[in-house]
PDB file of C-alpha atoms in Angstrom:
ATOM      1  CA  MET A   1     -45.636-133.854 -61.236  1.00  0.00           C
ATOM      2  CA  THR A   2     -45.858-133.344 -64.936  1.00  0.00           C
ATOM      3  CA  ALA A   3     -43.142-132.159 -67.240  1.00  0.00           C
ATOM      4  CA  ASN A   4     -45.866-130.641 -69.397  1.00  0.00           C
ATOM      5  CA  ASN A   5     -44.302-130.441 -72.948  1.00  0.00           C
ATOM      6  CA  SER A   6     -41.782-127.810 -71.876  1.00  0.00           C
ATOM      7  CA  THR A   7     -38.064-128.022 -72.319  1.00  0.00           C
ATOM      8  CA  VAL A   8     -35.442-127.027 -69.781  1.00  0.00           C
ATOM      9  CA  ALA A   9     -34.869-123.783 -71.699  1.00  0.00           C
ATOM     10  CA  GLU A  10     -38.533-122.832 -71.183  1.00  0.00           C
ATOM     11  CA  TRP A  11     -38.475-123.211 -67.397  1.00  0.00           C
ATOM     12  CA  PRO A  12     -38.348-119.921 -65.537  1.00  0.00           C
ATOM     13  CA  ALA A  13     -34.762-119.139 -64.652  1.00  0.00           C
ATOM     14  CA  ALA A  14     -33.983-118.827 -60.973  1.00  0.00           C
ATOM     15  CA  GLU A  15     -32.583-115.584 -59.742  1.00  0.00           C
ATOM     16  CA  ARG A  16     -28.955-116.309 -60.525  1.00  0.00           C
ATOM     17  CA  PRO A  17     -26.637-115.811 -57.603  1.00  0.00           C
ATOM     18  CA  SER A  18     -24.243-112.952 -57.974  1.00  0.00           C
ATOM     19  CA  SER A  19     -20.538-113.633 -57.660  1.00  0.00           C
ATOM     20  CA  ASP A  20     -20.599-112.242 -54.118  1.00  0.00           C
ATOM     21  CA  ARG A  21     -23.458-114.486 -52.985  1.00  0.00           C
ATOM     22  CA  VAL A  22     -23.365-118.229 -52.398  1.00  0.00           C
ATOM     23  CA  ARG A  23     -25.908-120.281 -54.333  1.00  0.00           C
ATOM     24  CA  GLU A  24     -28.956-121.195 -52.304  1.00  0.00           C
ATOM     25  CA  ARG A  25     -29.070-124.798 -51.075  1.00  0.00           C
ATOM     26  CA  ILE A  26     -32.329-126.763 -51.211  1.00  0.00           C
ATOM     27  CA  LEU A  27     -33.164-130.131 -49.655  1.00  0.00           C
ATOM     28  CA  VAL A  28     -35.697-132.135 -51.694  1.00  0.00           C
ATOM     29  CA  VAL A  29     -37.452-134.974 -49.857  1.00  0.00           C
ATOM     30  CA  ASP A  30     -39.673-137.547 -51.573  1.00  0.00           C
ATOM     31  CA  ASP A  31     -39.904-141.321 -51.304  1.00  0.00           C
ATOM     32  CA  ASN A  32     -40.782-141.533 -55.015  1.00  0.00           C
ATOM     33  CA  GLU A  33     -37.410-141.768 -56.771  1.00  0.00           C
ATOM     34  CA  THR A  34     -38.680-140.377 -60.087  1.00  0.00           C
ATOM     35  CA  ILE A  35     -40.231-137.286 -58.509  1.00  0.00           C
ATOM     36  CA  ARG A  36     -37.238-136.748 -56.218  1.00  0.00           C
ATOM     37  CA  ARG A  37     -34.751-136.931 -59.117  1.00  0.00           C
ATOM     38  CA  LEU A  38     -36.850-134.773 -61.451  1.00  0.00           C
ATOM     39  CA  ASN A  39     -37.373-132.074 -58.791  1.00  0.00           C
ATOM     40  CA  ALA A  40     -33.669-132.074 -57.974  1.00  0.00           C
ATOM     41  CA  GLU A  41     -32.618-131.842 -61.627  1.00  0.00           C
ATOM     42  CA  VAL A  42     -35.081-129.038 -62.398  1.00  0.00           C
ATOM     43  CA  LEU A  43     -33.842-127.030 -59.415  1.00  0.00           C
ATOM     44  CA  ARG A  44     -30.170-127.652 -60.284  1.00  0.00           C
ATOM     45  CA  CYS A  45     -30.827-126.465 -63.842  1.00  0.00           C
ATOM     46  CA  SER A  46     -32.421-123.368 -62.303  1.00  0.00           C
ATOM     47  CA  GLY A  47     -29.220-122.458 -60.475  1.00  0.00           C
ATOM     48  CA  TYR A  48     -29.664-123.976 -57.024  1.00  0.00           C
ATOM     49  CA  GLU A  49     -27.502-126.411 -55.083  1.00  0.00           C
ATOM     50  CA  VAL A  50     -29.692-129.413 -54.319  1.00  0.00           C
ATOM     51  CA  ASP A  51     -29.430-132.369 -51.970  1.00  0.00           C
ATOM     52  CA  THR A  52     -32.031-135.116 -51.724  1.00  0.00           C
ATOM     53  CA  ALA A  53     -33.432-137.456 -49.098  1.00  0.00           C
ATOM     54  CA  ILE A  54     -35.704-140.478 -49.490  1.00  0.00           C
ATOM     55  CA  ASP A  55     -37.767-139.861 -46.365  1.00  0.00           C
ATOM     56  CA  GLY A  56     -38.241-137.610 -43.358  1.00  0.00           C
ATOM     57  CA  ALA A  57     -35.706-139.458 -41.208  1.00  0.00           C
ATOM     58  CA  GLU A  58     -32.929-139.072 -43.782  1.00  0.00           C
ATOM     59  CA  ALA A  59     -33.946-135.451 -44.327  1.00  0.00           C
ATOM     60  CA  TRP A  60     -33.787-134.756 -40.587  1.00  0.00           C
ATOM     61  CA  ALA A  61     -30.232-136.131 -40.490  1.00  0.00           C
ATOM     62  CA  GLU A  62     -29.282-133.896 -43.456  1.00  0.00           C
ATOM     63  CA  LEU A  63     -30.842-130.834 -41.810  1.00  0.00           C
ATOM     64  CA  ASN A  64     -28.718-131.469 -38.730  1.00  0.00           C
ATOM     65  CA  ASP A  65     -25.525-131.897 -40.784  1.00  0.00           C
ATOM     66  CA  ARG A  66     -25.844-128.938 -43.190  1.00  0.00           C
ATOM     67  CA  GLU A  67     -27.497-125.582 -43.512  1.00  0.00           C
ATOM     68  CA  TYR A  68     -30.239-125.199 -46.101  1.00  0.00           C
ATOM     69  CA  ASP A  69     -32.083-122.210 -47.485  1.00  0.00           C
ATOM     70  CA  LEU A  70     -35.233-124.195 -48.314  1.00  0.00           C
ATOM     71  CA  LEU A  71     -36.867-127.553 -47.651  1.00  0.00           C
ATOM     72  CA  VAL A  72     -39.171-129.075 -50.293  1.00  0.00           C
ATOM     73  CA  THR A  73     -40.883-132.152 -48.875  1.00  0.00           C
ATOM     74  CA  ASP A  74     -43.567-134.650 -49.733  1.00  0.00           C
ATOM     75  CA  ASN A  75     -45.952-135.520 -46.909  1.00  0.00           C
ATOM     76  CA  GLU A  76     -46.944-139.146 -47.357  1.00  0.00           C
ATOM     77  CA  MET A  77     -43.747-141.105 -46.840  1.00  0.00           C
ATOM     78  CA  PRO A  78     -43.310-144.327 -44.890  1.00  0.00           C
ATOM     79  CA  GLY A  79     -42.385-143.912 -41.250  1.00  0.00           C
ATOM     80  CA  PHE A  80     -41.315-140.294 -40.872  1.00  0.00           C
ATOM     81  CA  THR A  81     -43.807-138.151 -42.818  1.00  0.00           C
ATOM     82  CA  GLY A  82     -43.495-134.604 -44.080  1.00  0.00           C
ATOM     83  CA  ILE A  83     -45.646-133.408 -41.165  1.00  0.00           C
ATOM     84  CA  ASP A  84     -43.285-135.240 -38.766  1.00  0.00           C
ATOM     85  CA  LEU A  85     -40.330-133.529 -40.440  1.00  0.00           C
ATOM     86  CA  ILE A  86     -41.938-130.088 -40.221  1.00  0.00           C
ATOM     87  CA  SER A  87     -42.721-130.744 -36.566  1.00  0.00           C
ATOM     88  CA  GLU A  88     -39.054-131.555 -35.867  1.00  0.00           C
ATOM     89  CA  VAL A  89     -37.914-128.435 -37.737  1.00  0.00           C
ATOM     90  CA  HIS A  90     -40.216-126.278 -35.594  1.00  0.00           C
ATOM     91  CA  ALA A  91     -39.266-128.050 -32.353  1.00  0.00           C
ATOM     92  CA  ALA A  92     -35.593-127.371 -33.123  1.00  0.00           C
ATOM     93  CA  HIS A  93     -36.417-123.672 -33.762  1.00  0.00           C
ATOM     94  CA  MET A  94     -35.039-123.823 -37.300  1.00  0.00           C
ATOM     95  CA  THR A  95     -36.290-120.887 -39.353  1.00  0.00           C
ATOM     96  CA  LEU A  96     -36.050-122.785 -42.595  1.00  0.00           C
ATOM     97  CA  PRO A  97     -38.744-121.964 -45.182  1.00  0.00           C
ATOM     98  CA  ILE A  98     -40.676-125.074 -46.227  1.00  0.00           C
ATOM     99  CA  ILE A  99     -42.668-126.067 -49.302  1.00  0.00           C
ATOM    100  CA  MET A 100     -44.834-129.161 -49.016  1.00  0.00           C
ATOM    101  CA  ALA A 101     -45.201-130.796 -52.438  1.00  0.00           C
ATOM    102  CA  THR A 102     -47.900-133.392 -51.922  1.00  0.00           C
ATOM    103  CA  GLY A 103     -50.815-135.148 -53.543  1.00  0.00           C
ATOM    104  CA  ASN A 104     -52.803-135.154 -50.321  1.00  0.00           C
ATOM    105  CA  PHE A 105     -53.331-131.856 -48.528  1.00  0.00           C
ATOM    106  CA  PRO A 106     -53.310-132.642 -44.787  1.00  0.00           C
ATOM    107  CA  ALA A 107     -55.967-130.030 -43.931  1.00  0.00           C
ATOM    108  CA  GLU A 108     -57.002-131.672 -40.648  1.00  0.00           C
ATOM    109  CA  LYS A 109     -53.406-131.749 -39.365  1.00  0.00           C
ATOM    110  CA  PHE A 110     -52.942-128.081 -40.231  1.00  0.00           C
ATOM    111  CA  ALA A 111     -56.290-127.151 -38.667  1.00  0.00           C
ATOM    112  CA  ASN A 112     -55.253-128.835 -35.405  1.00  0.00           C
ATOM    113  CA  ALA A 113     -51.674-127.520 -35.510  1.00  0.00           C
ATOM    114  CA  PRO A 114     -51.570-124.359 -37.668  1.00  0.00           C
ATOM    115  CA  TRP A 115     -47.937-123.651 -36.664  1.00  0.00           C
ATOM    116  CA  LEU A 116     -46.962-126.711 -38.758  1.00  0.00           C
ATOM    117  CA  ARG A 117     -48.310-125.200 -41.957  1.00  0.00           C
ATOM    118  CA  PRO A 118     -45.459-124.744 -44.458  1.00  0.00           C
ATOM    119  CA  ASN A 119     -44.743-121.495 -46.275  1.00  0.00           C
ATOM    120  CA  ALA A 120     -46.316-122.933 -49.428  1.00  0.00           C
ATOM    121  CA  ILE A 121     -48.134-126.074 -50.489  1.00  0.00           C
ATOM    122  CA  LEU A 122     -47.652-127.334 -54.020  1.00  0.00           C
ATOM    123  CA  LEU A 123     -50.357-129.856 -54.893  1.00  0.00           C
ATOM    124  CA  LYS A 124     -49.458-132.824 -57.116  1.00  0.00           C
ATOM    125  CA  PRO A 125     -49.582-133.123 -60.015  1.00  0.00           C
ATOM    126  CA  TYR A 126     -47.710-129.903 -60.684  1.00  0.00           C
ATOM    127  CA  THR A 127     -45.517-128.776 -63.555  1.00  0.00           C
ATOM    128  CA  VAL A 128     -41.806-128.056 -63.435  1.00  0.00           C
ATOM    129  CA  THR A 129     -42.706-124.432 -64.091  1.00  0.00           C
ATOM    130  CA  ASN A 130     -44.960-124.420 -60.999  1.00  0.00           C
ATOM    131  CA  LEU A 131     -42.155-125.913 -58.919  1.00  0.00           C
ATOM    132  CA  VAL A 132     -39.561-123.332 -59.962  1.00  0.00           C
ATOM    133  CA  GLU A 133     -41.965-120.400 -59.583  1.00  0.00           C
ATOM    134  CA  VAL A 134     -43.017-121.437 -56.071  1.00  0.00           C
ATOM    135  CA  VAL A 135     -39.397-122.042 -55.023  1.00  0.00           C
ATOM    136  CA  GLN A 136     -38.415-118.605 -56.346  1.00  0.00           C
ATOM    137  CA  GLU A 137     -41.298-116.891 -54.547  1.00  0.00           C
ATOM    138  CA  VAL A 138     -40.679-118.598 -51.196  1.00  0.00           C
ATOM    139  CA  LEU A 139     -36.929-117.900 -51.327  1.00  0.00           C
ATOM    140  CA  ARG A 140     -37.518-114.288 -52.384  1.00  0.00           C
ATOM    141  CA  THR A 141     -39.902-113.805 -49.432  1.00  0.00           C
ATOM    142  CA  ALA A 142     -37.426-115.451 -47.046  1.00  0.00           C
ATOM    143  CA  ARG A 143     -34.570-113.224 -48.273  1.00  0.00           C
ATOM    144  CA  ARG A 144     -36.664-110.076 -47.777  1.00  0.00           C
ATOM    145  CA  SER A 145     -37.565-111.092 -44.231  1.00  0.00           C
ATOM    146  CA  ARG A 146     -33.947-111.737 -43.155  1.00  0.00           C
ATOM    147  CA  PRO A 147     -32.198-108.837 -41.468  1.00  0.00           C
ATOM    148  CA  GLU A 148     -28.713-108.048 -42.712  1.00  0.00           C
ATOM    149  CA  SER A 149     -27.206-109.306 -39.463  1.00  0.00           C
ATOM    150  CA  PRO A 150     -29.688-111.273 -37.342  1.00  0.00           C
ATOM    151  CA  PRO A 151     -29.476-110.987 -33.577  1.00  0.00           C
ATOM    152  CA  ASN A 152     -27.305-113.672 -32.013  1.00  0.00           C
ATOM    153  CA  TRP A 153     -30.153-115.040 -29.918  1.00  0.00           C
ATOM    154  CA  LEU A 154     -32.778-115.316 -32.645  1.00  0.00           C
ATOM    155  CA  SER A 155     -32.783-116.073 -36.348  1.00  0.00           C
ATOM    156  CA  ALA A 156     -35.081-114.086 -38.604  1.00  0.00           C
ATOM    157  CA  ALA A 157     -38.629-115.420 -38.612  1.00  0.00           C
ATOM    158  CA  LEU A 158     -40.518-115.781 -41.855  1.00  0.00           C
ATOM    159  CA  PRO A 159     -43.653-113.756 -42.409  1.00  0.00           C
ATOM    160  CA  ASP A 160     -46.886-115.577 -41.656  1.00  0.00           C
ATOM    161  CA  GLU A 161     -47.752-115.507 -45.339  1.00  0.00           C
ATOM    162  CA  ARG A 162     -48.791-119.018 -46.427  1.00  0.00           C
ATOM    163  CA  ARG A 163     -50.058-120.051 -49.853  1.00  0.00           C
ATOM    164  CA  THR A 164     -51.341-123.163 -51.576  1.00  0.00           C
ATOM    165  CA  TYR A 165     -50.541-123.657 -55.272  1.00  0.00           C
ATOM    166  CA  THR A 166     -52.244-125.892 -57.789  1.00  0.00           C
ATOM    167  CA  ALA A 167     -51.421-126.585 -61.405  1.00  0.00           C
TER     168      ALA A 167
END
């Protein structure tokens, strides 16, 4: 990820939550401490509540302890990969939108298991502007697809719209 010569003031502002709406919570997962901290700080400065995890196993524990509006995960992490995490999310029938921010696009995995494909793929290196724009777009799409009061037996499913982003 590159900071690109931009300052925090130049990053696109997130859609600010209104006083009657709770700020959206994002879980950022990356085994690289620098990337994890930078992503978290950029998203906090953009108006989101952000938690972090160092790998898929820690992220899975967080997802079971709290509700999140978005998951941003790396793929290549020791032990429990991003694909493993996405697989667990789907197996648990969580309707959480997911962005995979990775340097290695796992095309073969997605070809063999297309249901694992995240809502968006952000290829490294990416800029902070790219990160915020993709997060905004995925959250905006997820909000539009949620009914006002979802049926008790089923959470709102996200549209099958999937995109890959490059810097």
